[in-house]
Amino acid sequence: MGSDCSGPEATRWGARHAGQHHVWTPARGQASPMTATPTTVRPSNPPIALAIAGSEASGGAGAQTDLKTFAQLGVFGCVSLTCIVSFDPKNDFAHRLHAIDPQVLADQIEAAVGVHGTIDAVKIGMLGTIPTIETVAGALEQYRFANVVVDPVLICKGQEAGAALDIDNALREKVLPYATITTPNLFETQVLAGVEEITTVDALKDAAKRIYDHGVPNVLAKAGTLLGTGTALDVFYDGQTLEVLEVPAIGQERVSGAGCTLAAAITAELAKGASPLDACRTAKDVVVS
Ligand code: PXL
């Protein structure tokens, strides 16, 4: 075995030294890449999560947040970068989006799967363009990951709502069918559910059910602080359980990156084997911790 720092061995070494230990079990629906029995303690093999997400230059959202959250929850993280977002300090910090070449994105996903064999959960964050959405849809079809969290980032803060429409249609048609769970914020919930402004908890519940009816098996529709309840309030629906998840609000301001952190924490918990509802419960606590 070579002692350089490249390739799969280096990756697993890095994981081992993150201090992560767990009892290895194969992810649902995926064949084991290893030959050991499932009860073997494999400290060099923590659950693995892949973020298909954009870089956000301030470090407050996107892929950077995803990796930090995966690490915080004891999950080894990797990223396939979809775009690079920066902000123009000379123009009111307007968002600048640079899309990654779709082939380069496809290559990154191929590399993550090739190196790790099993990816326990995937988080899909900002995609930004139609070709990117199509590339991700192709990868989801090809690799059939066991757990897919779709955080439907239609636009990032400061962008025109109109820009969301094309992205919404493509995301709904091409990516949502592969979701294990989707985590829209209030605006995204309205758009995906096709409803007018949501101002009550009942309306939020109704919208979550509508998104479920589109074929997403688990929905976490997030109002956060926006319904004026004094809490960060989200609704979970899986076709049977309709549960309001509430934690104390951290002020009344929307917190940049809170949505990314929540979805990344759900992804990490699913990678560890939690149910979607339990993953959401844990993730809510992670965001306010
Ligand atoms: O918070 C949404 C978000 C996700 N991903 C990237 C972003 C943003 C918001 O700016 O830039 C890359």
Short mmCIF file of N, CA and C in Angstrom, two decimals, residues 20 28 86 121 177 265 283:
data_model
loop_
_atom_site.label_atom_id
_atom_site.label_comp_id
_atom_site.label_asym_id
_atom_site.label_seq_id
_atom_site.Cartn_x
_atom_site.Cartn_y
_atom_site.Cartn_z
N GLN A 20 -14.13 8.61 14.19
CA GLN A 20 -15.47 8.07 14.03
C GLN A 20 -15.43 6.55 14.08
N ARG A 28 -29.47 0.56 2.96
CA ARG A 28 -30.63 -0.07 2.35
C ARG A 28 -30.47 -0.14 0.84
N SER A 86 -20.51 33.70 -5.42
CA SER A 86 -19.84 34.76 -4.65
C SER A 86 -20.77 35.97 -4.62
N ALA A 121 -25.92 8.31 2.01
CA ALA A 121 -26.97 9.32 1.79
C ALA A 121 -26.40 10.45 0.94
N PRO A 177 -38.50 13.26 -8.34
CA PRO A 177 -38.91 11.85 -8.35
C PRO A 177 -37.91 10.91 -7.66
N ALA A 265 -27.95 17.95 8.11
CA ALA A 265 -28.09 17.12 9.32
C ALA A 265 -29.05 15.97 9.07
N ALA A 283 -32.23 16.79 13.45
CA ALA A 283 -31.66 17.91 12.68
C ALA A 283 -32.15 19.25 13.22
#
